[in-house]
CSV table of N, CA and C and ligand atoms in Angstrom, one decimal:
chain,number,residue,atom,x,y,z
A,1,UNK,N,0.8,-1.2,0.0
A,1,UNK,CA,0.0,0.0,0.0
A,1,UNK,C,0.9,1.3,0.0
A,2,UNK,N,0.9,2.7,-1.1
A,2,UNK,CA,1.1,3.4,-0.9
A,2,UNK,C,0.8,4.3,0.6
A,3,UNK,N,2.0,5.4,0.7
A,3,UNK,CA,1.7,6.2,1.6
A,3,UNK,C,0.1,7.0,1.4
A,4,UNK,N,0.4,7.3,0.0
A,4,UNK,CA,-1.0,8.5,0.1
A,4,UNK,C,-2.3,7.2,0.5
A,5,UNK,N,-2.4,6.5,-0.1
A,5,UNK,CA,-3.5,5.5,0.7
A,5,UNK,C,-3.4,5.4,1.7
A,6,UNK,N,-2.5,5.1,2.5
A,6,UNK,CA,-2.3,5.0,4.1
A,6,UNK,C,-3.2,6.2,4.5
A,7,UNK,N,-2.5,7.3,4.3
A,7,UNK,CA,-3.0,8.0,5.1
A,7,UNK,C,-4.5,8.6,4.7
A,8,UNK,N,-5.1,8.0,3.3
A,8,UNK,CA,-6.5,8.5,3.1
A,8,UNK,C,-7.0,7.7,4.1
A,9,UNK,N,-6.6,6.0,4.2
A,9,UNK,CA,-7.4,5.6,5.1
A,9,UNK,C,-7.0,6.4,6.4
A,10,UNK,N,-6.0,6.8,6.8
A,10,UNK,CA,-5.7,7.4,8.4
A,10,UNK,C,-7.2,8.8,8.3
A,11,UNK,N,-7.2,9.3,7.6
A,11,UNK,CA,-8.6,10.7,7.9
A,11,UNK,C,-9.5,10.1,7.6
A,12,UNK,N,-10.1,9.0,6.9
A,12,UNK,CA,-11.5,8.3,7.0
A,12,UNK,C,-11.5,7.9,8.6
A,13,UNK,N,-10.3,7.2,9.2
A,13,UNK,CA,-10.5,6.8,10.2
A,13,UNK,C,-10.6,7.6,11.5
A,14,UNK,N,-9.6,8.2,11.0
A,14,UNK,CA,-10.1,9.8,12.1
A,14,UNK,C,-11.0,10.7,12.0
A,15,UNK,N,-11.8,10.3,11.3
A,15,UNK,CA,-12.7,11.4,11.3
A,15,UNK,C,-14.4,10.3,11.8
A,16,UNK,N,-14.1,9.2,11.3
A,16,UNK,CA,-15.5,8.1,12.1
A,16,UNK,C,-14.6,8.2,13.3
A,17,UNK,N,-13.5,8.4,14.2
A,17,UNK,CA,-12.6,8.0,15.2
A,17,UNK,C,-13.7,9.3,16.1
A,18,UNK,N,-13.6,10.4,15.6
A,18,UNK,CA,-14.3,11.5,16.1
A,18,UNK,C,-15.6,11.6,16.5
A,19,UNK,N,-16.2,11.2,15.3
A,19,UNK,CA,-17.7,10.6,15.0
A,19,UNK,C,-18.1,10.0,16.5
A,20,UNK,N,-18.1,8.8,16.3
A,20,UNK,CA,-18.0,8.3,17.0
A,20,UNK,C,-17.5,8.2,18.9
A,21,UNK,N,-16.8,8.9,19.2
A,21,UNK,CA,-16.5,9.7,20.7
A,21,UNK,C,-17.4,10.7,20.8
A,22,UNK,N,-18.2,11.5,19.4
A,22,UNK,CA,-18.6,12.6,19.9
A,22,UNK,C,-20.2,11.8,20.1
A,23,UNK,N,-20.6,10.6,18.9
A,23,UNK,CA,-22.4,10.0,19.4
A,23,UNK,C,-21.9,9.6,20.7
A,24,UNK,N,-20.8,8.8,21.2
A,24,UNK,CA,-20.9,7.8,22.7
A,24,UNK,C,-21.1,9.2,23.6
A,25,UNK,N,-20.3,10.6,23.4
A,25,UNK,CA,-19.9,11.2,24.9
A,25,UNK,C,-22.2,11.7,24.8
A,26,UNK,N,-22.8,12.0,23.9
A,26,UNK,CA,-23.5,12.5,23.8
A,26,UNK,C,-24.9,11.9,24.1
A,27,UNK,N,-24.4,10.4,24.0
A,27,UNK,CA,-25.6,9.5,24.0
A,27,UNK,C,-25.6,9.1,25.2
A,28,UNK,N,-24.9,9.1,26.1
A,28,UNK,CA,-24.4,9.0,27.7
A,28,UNK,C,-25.7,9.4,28.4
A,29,UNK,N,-26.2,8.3,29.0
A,29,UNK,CA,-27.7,8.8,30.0
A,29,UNK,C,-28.8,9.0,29.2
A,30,UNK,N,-28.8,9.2,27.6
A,30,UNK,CA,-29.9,9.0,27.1
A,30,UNK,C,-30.8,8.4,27.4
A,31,UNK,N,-30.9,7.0,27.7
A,31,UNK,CA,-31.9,6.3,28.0
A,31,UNK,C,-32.9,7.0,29.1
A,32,UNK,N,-31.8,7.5,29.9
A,32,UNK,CA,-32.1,7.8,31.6
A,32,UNK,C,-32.9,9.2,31.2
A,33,UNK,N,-32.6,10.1,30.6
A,33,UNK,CA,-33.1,11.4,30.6
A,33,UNK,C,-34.5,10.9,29.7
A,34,UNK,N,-35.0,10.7,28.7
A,34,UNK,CA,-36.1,10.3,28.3
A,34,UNK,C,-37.2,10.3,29.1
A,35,UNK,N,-37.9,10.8,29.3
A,35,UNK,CA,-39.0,11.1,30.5
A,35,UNK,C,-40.1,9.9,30.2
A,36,UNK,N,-39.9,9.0,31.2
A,36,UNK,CA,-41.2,7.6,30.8
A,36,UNK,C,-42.8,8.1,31.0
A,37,UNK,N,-42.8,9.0,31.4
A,37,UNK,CA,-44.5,9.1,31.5
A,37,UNK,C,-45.1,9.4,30.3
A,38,UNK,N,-44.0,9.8,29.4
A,38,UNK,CA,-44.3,10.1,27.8
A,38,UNK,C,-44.5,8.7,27.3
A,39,UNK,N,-44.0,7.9,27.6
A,39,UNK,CA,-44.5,6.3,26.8
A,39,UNK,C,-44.8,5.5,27.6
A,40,UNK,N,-45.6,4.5,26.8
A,40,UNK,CA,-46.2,3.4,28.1
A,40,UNK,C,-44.7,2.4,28.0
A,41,UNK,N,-45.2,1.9,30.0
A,41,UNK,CA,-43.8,0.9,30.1
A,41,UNK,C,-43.1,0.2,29.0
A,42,UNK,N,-43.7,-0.8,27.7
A,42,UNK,CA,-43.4,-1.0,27.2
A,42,UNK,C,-42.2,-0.6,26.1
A,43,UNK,N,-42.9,0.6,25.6
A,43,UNK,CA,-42.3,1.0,24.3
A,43,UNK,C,-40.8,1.9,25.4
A,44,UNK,N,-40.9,2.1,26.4
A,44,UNK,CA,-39.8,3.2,27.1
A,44,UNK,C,-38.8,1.9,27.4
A,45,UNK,N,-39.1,0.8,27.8
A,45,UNK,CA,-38.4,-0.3,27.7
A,45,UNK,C,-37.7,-1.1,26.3
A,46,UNK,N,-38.0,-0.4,25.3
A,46,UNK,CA,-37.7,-1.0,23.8
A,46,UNK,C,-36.9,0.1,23.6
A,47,UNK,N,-37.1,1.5,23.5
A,47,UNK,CA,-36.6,2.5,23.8
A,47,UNK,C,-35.1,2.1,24.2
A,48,UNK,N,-35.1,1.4,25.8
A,48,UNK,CA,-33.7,1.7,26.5
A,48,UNK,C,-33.0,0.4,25.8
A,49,UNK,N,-33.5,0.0,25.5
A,49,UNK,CA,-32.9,-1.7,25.2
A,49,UNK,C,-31.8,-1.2,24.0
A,50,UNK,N,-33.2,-0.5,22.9
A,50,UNK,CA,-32.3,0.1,21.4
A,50,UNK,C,-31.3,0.7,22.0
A,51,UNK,N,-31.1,1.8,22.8
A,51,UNK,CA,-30.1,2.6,22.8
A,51,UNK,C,-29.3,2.1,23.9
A,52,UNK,N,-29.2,1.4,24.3
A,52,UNK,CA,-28.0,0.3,24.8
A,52,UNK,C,-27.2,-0.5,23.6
A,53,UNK,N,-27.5,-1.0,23.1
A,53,UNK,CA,-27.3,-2.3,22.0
A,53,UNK,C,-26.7,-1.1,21.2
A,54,UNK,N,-27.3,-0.1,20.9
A,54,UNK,CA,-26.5,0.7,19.7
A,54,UNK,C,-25.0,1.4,20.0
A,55,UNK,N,-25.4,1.6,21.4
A,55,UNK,CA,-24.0,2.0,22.4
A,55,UNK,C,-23.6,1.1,22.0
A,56,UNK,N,-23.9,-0.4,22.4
A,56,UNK,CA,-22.5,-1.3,22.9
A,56,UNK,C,-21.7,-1.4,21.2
A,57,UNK,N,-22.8,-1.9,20.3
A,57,UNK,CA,-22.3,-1.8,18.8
A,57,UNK,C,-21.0,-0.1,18.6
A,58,UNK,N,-21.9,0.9,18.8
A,58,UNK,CA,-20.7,1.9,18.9
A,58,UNK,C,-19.7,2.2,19.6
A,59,UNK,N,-19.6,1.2,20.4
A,59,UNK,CA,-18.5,1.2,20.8
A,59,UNK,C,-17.3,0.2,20.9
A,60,UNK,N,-18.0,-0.8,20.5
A,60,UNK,CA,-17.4,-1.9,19.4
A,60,UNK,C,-16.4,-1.4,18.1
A,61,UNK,N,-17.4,-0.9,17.3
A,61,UNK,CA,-17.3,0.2,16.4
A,61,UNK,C,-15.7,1.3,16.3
A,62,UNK,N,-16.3,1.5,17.8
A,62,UNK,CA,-15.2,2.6,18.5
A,62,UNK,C,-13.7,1.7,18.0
A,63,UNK,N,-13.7,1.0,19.2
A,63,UNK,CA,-12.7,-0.4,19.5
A,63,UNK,C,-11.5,-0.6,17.9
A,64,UNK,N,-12.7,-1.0,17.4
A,64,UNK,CA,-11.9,-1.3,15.7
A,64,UNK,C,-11.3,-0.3,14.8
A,65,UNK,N,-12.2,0.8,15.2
A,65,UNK,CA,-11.5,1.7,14.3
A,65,UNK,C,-10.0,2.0,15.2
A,66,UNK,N,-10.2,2.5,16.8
A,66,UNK,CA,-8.8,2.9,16.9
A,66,UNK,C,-7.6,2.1,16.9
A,67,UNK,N,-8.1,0.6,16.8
A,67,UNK,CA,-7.4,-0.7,16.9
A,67,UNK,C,-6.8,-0.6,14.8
A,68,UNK,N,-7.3,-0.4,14.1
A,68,UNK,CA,-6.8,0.0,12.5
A,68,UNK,C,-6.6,1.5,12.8
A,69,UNK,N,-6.6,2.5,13.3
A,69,UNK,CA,-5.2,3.4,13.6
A,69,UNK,C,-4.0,2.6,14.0
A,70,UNK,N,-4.0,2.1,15.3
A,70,UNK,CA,-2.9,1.4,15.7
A,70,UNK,C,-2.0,0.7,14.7
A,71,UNK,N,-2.9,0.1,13.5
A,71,UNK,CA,-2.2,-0.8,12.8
A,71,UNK,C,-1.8,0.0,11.2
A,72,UNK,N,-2.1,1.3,11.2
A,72,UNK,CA,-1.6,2.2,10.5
A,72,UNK,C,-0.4,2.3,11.1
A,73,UNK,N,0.2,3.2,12.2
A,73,UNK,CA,1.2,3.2,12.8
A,73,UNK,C,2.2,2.3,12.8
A,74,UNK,N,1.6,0.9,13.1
A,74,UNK,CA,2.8,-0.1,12.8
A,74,UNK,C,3.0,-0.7,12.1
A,75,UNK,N,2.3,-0.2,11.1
A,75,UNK,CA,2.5,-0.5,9.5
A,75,UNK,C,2.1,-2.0,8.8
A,76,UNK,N,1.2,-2.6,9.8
A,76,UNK,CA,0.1,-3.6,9.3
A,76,UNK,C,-0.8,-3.3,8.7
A,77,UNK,N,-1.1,-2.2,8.6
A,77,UNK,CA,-2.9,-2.0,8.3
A,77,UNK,C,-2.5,-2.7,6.8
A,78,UNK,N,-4.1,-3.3,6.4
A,78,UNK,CA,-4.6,-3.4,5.2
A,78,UNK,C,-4.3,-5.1,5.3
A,79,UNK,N,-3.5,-5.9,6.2
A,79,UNK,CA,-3.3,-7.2,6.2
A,79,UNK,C,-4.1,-7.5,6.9
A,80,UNK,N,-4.6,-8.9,7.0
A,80,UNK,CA,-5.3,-9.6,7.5
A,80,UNK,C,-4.9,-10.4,8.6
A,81,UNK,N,-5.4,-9.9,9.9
A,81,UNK,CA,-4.8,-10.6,10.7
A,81,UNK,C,-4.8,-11.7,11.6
A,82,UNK,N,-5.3,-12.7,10.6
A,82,UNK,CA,-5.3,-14.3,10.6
A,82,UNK,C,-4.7,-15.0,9.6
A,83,UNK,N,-4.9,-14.4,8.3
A,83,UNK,CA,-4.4,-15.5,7.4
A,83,UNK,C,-2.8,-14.7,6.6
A,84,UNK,N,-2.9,-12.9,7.3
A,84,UNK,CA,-2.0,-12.4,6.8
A,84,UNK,C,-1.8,-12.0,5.6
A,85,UNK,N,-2.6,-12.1,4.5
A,85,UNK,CA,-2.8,-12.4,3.2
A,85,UNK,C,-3.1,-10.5,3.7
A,86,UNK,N,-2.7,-9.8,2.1
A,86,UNK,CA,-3.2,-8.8,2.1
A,86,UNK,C,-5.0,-8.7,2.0
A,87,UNK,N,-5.5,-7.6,2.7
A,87,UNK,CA,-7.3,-7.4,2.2
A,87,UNK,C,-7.4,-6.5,1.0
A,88,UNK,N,-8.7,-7.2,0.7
A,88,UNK,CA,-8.8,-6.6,-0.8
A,88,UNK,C,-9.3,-5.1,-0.7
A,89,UNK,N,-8.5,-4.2,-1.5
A,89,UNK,CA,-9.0,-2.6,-1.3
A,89,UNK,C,-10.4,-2.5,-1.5
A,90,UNK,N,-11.6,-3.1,-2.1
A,90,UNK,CA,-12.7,-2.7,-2.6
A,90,UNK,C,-12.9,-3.0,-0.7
A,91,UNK,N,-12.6,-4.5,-0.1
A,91,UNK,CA,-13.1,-4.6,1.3
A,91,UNK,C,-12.6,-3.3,1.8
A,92,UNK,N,-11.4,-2.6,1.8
A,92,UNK,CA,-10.9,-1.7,2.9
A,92,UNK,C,-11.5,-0.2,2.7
A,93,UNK,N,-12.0,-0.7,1.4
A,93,UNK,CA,-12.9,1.0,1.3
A,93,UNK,C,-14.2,1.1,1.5
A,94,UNK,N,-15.0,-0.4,1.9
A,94,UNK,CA,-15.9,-0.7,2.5
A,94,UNK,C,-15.8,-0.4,3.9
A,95,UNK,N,-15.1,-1.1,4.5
A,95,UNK,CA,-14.8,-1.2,5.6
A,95,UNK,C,-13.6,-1.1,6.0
A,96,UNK,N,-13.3,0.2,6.6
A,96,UNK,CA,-11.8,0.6,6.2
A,96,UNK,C,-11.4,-0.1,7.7
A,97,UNK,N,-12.0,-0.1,8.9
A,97,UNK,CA,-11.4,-0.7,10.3
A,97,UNK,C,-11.7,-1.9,10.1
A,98,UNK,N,-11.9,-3.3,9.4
A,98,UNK,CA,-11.4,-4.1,9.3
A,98,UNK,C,-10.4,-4.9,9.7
A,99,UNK,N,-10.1,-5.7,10.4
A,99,UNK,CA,-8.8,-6.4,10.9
A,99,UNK,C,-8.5,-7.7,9.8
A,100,UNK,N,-9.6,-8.0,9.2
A,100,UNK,CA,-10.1,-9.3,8.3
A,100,UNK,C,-10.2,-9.5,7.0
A,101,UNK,N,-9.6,-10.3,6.4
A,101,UNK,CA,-10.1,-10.5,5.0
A,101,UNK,C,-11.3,-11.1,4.7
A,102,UNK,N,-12.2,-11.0,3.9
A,102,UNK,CA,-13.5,-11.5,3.0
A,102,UNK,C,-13.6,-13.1,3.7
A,103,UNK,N,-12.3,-13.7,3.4
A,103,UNK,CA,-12.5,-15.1,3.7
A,103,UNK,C,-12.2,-15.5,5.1
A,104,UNK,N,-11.4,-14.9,5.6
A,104,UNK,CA,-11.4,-15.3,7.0
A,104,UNK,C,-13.2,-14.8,7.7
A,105,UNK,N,-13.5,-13.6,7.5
A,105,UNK,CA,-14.7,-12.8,8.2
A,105,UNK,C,-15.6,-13.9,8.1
A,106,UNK,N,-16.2,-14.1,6.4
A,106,UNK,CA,-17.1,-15.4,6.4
A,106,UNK,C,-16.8,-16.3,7.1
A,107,UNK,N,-15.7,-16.9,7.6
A,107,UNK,CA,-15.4,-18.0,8.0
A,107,UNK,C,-16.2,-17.6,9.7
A,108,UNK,N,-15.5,-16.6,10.3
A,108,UNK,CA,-15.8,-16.2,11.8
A,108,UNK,C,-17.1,-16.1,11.5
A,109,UNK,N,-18.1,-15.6,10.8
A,109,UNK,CA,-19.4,-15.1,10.6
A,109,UNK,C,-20.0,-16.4,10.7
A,110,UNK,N,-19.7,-17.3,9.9
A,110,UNK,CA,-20.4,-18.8,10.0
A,110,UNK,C,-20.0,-19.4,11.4
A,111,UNK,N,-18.7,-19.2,12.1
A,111,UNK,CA,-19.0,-20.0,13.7
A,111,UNK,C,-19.1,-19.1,14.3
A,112,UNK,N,-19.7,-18.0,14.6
A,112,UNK,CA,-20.7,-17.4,15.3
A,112,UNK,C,-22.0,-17.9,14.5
A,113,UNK,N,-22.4,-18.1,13.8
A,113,UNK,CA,-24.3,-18.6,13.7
A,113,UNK,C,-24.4,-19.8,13.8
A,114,UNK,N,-22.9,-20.6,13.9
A,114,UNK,CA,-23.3,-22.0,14.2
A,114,UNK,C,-22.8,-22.4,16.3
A,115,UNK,N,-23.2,-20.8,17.1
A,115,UNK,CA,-23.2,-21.0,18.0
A,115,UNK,C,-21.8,-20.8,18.9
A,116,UNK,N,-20.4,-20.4,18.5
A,116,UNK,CA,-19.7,-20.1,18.7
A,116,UNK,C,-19.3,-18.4,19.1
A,117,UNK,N,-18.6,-18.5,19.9
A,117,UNK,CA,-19.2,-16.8,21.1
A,117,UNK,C,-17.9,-16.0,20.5
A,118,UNK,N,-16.8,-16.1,21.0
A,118,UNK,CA,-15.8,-14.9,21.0
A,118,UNK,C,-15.2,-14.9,18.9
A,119,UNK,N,-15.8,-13.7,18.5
A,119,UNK,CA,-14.8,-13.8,17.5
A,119,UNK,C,-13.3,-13.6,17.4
A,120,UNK,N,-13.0,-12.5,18.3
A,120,UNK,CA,-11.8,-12.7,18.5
A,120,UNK,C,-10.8,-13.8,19.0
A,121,UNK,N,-11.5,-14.5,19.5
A,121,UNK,CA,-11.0,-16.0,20.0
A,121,UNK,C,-11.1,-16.7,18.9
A,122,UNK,N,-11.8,-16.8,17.8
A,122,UNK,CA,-12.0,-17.5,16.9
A,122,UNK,C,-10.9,-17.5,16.1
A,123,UNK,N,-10.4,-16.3,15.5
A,123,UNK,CA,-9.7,-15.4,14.5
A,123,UNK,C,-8.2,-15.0,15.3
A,124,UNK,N,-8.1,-15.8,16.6
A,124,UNK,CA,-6.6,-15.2,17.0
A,124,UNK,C,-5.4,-15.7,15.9
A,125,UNK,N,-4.4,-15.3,15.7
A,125,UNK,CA,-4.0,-15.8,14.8
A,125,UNK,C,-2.9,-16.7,15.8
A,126,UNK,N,-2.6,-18.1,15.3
A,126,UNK,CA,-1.8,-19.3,15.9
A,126,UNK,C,-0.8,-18.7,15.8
B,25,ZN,ZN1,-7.6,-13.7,6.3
């Protein structure tokens, strides 16, 4: 990977890197400030559920992107870090924090729905 790619992916990532710290600092107690007498128990409970789940995803989210900064820096980004194989640019401009190639991902994707928990345990590399 050239430099000038490196670092377009470095401002895509810093800038969802931003993104992202500025939904989590902002979405902090959302659930809680929502005044429940405006919805019945139900829906204010579907309510808190969504914006938990979307936290935790966002900050998952968070996790990977500054985890593909990191691997800008040390000059892995763009490899795959299971099979090592370079990732295909059309994946990295999809999904520029990616740690994974197409084939490894599918692979973790399938033992997670066949009931398998940690991806990262899945995908450590030996
Ligand atoms: Zn791979």
């Amino acid at each position: 990977m050239t430099k000038s790619e490196l670092n377009k992916y470095k401002s895509v990532l810093q800038t969802k890197q931003a993104e992202l710290v500025h939904v989590l600092r902002n979405r902090d107690g959302i659930a809680i400030e929502k005044c429940p007498d405006s919805l019945d128990e139900v829906q204010y409970a579907t309510e808190r559920e969504l914006a938990i789940r979307s936290l935790d995803r966002d900050s998952v989210l968070l996790r990977n992107v500054r985890a593909a900064l990191d691997r800008i820096e040390e000059g892995s980004f763009g490899v795959c870090l299971h099979c090592e194989e370079d990732i295909s640019p059309k994946r990295l401009a999809a999904v520029p924090f990616t740690a994974y190639c197409i084939v490894c991902q599918e692979l973790a994707d399938r033992c997670l729905h066949e009931g398998a928990e940690d991806l990262d345990e899945l995908l450590t590399p030996v």
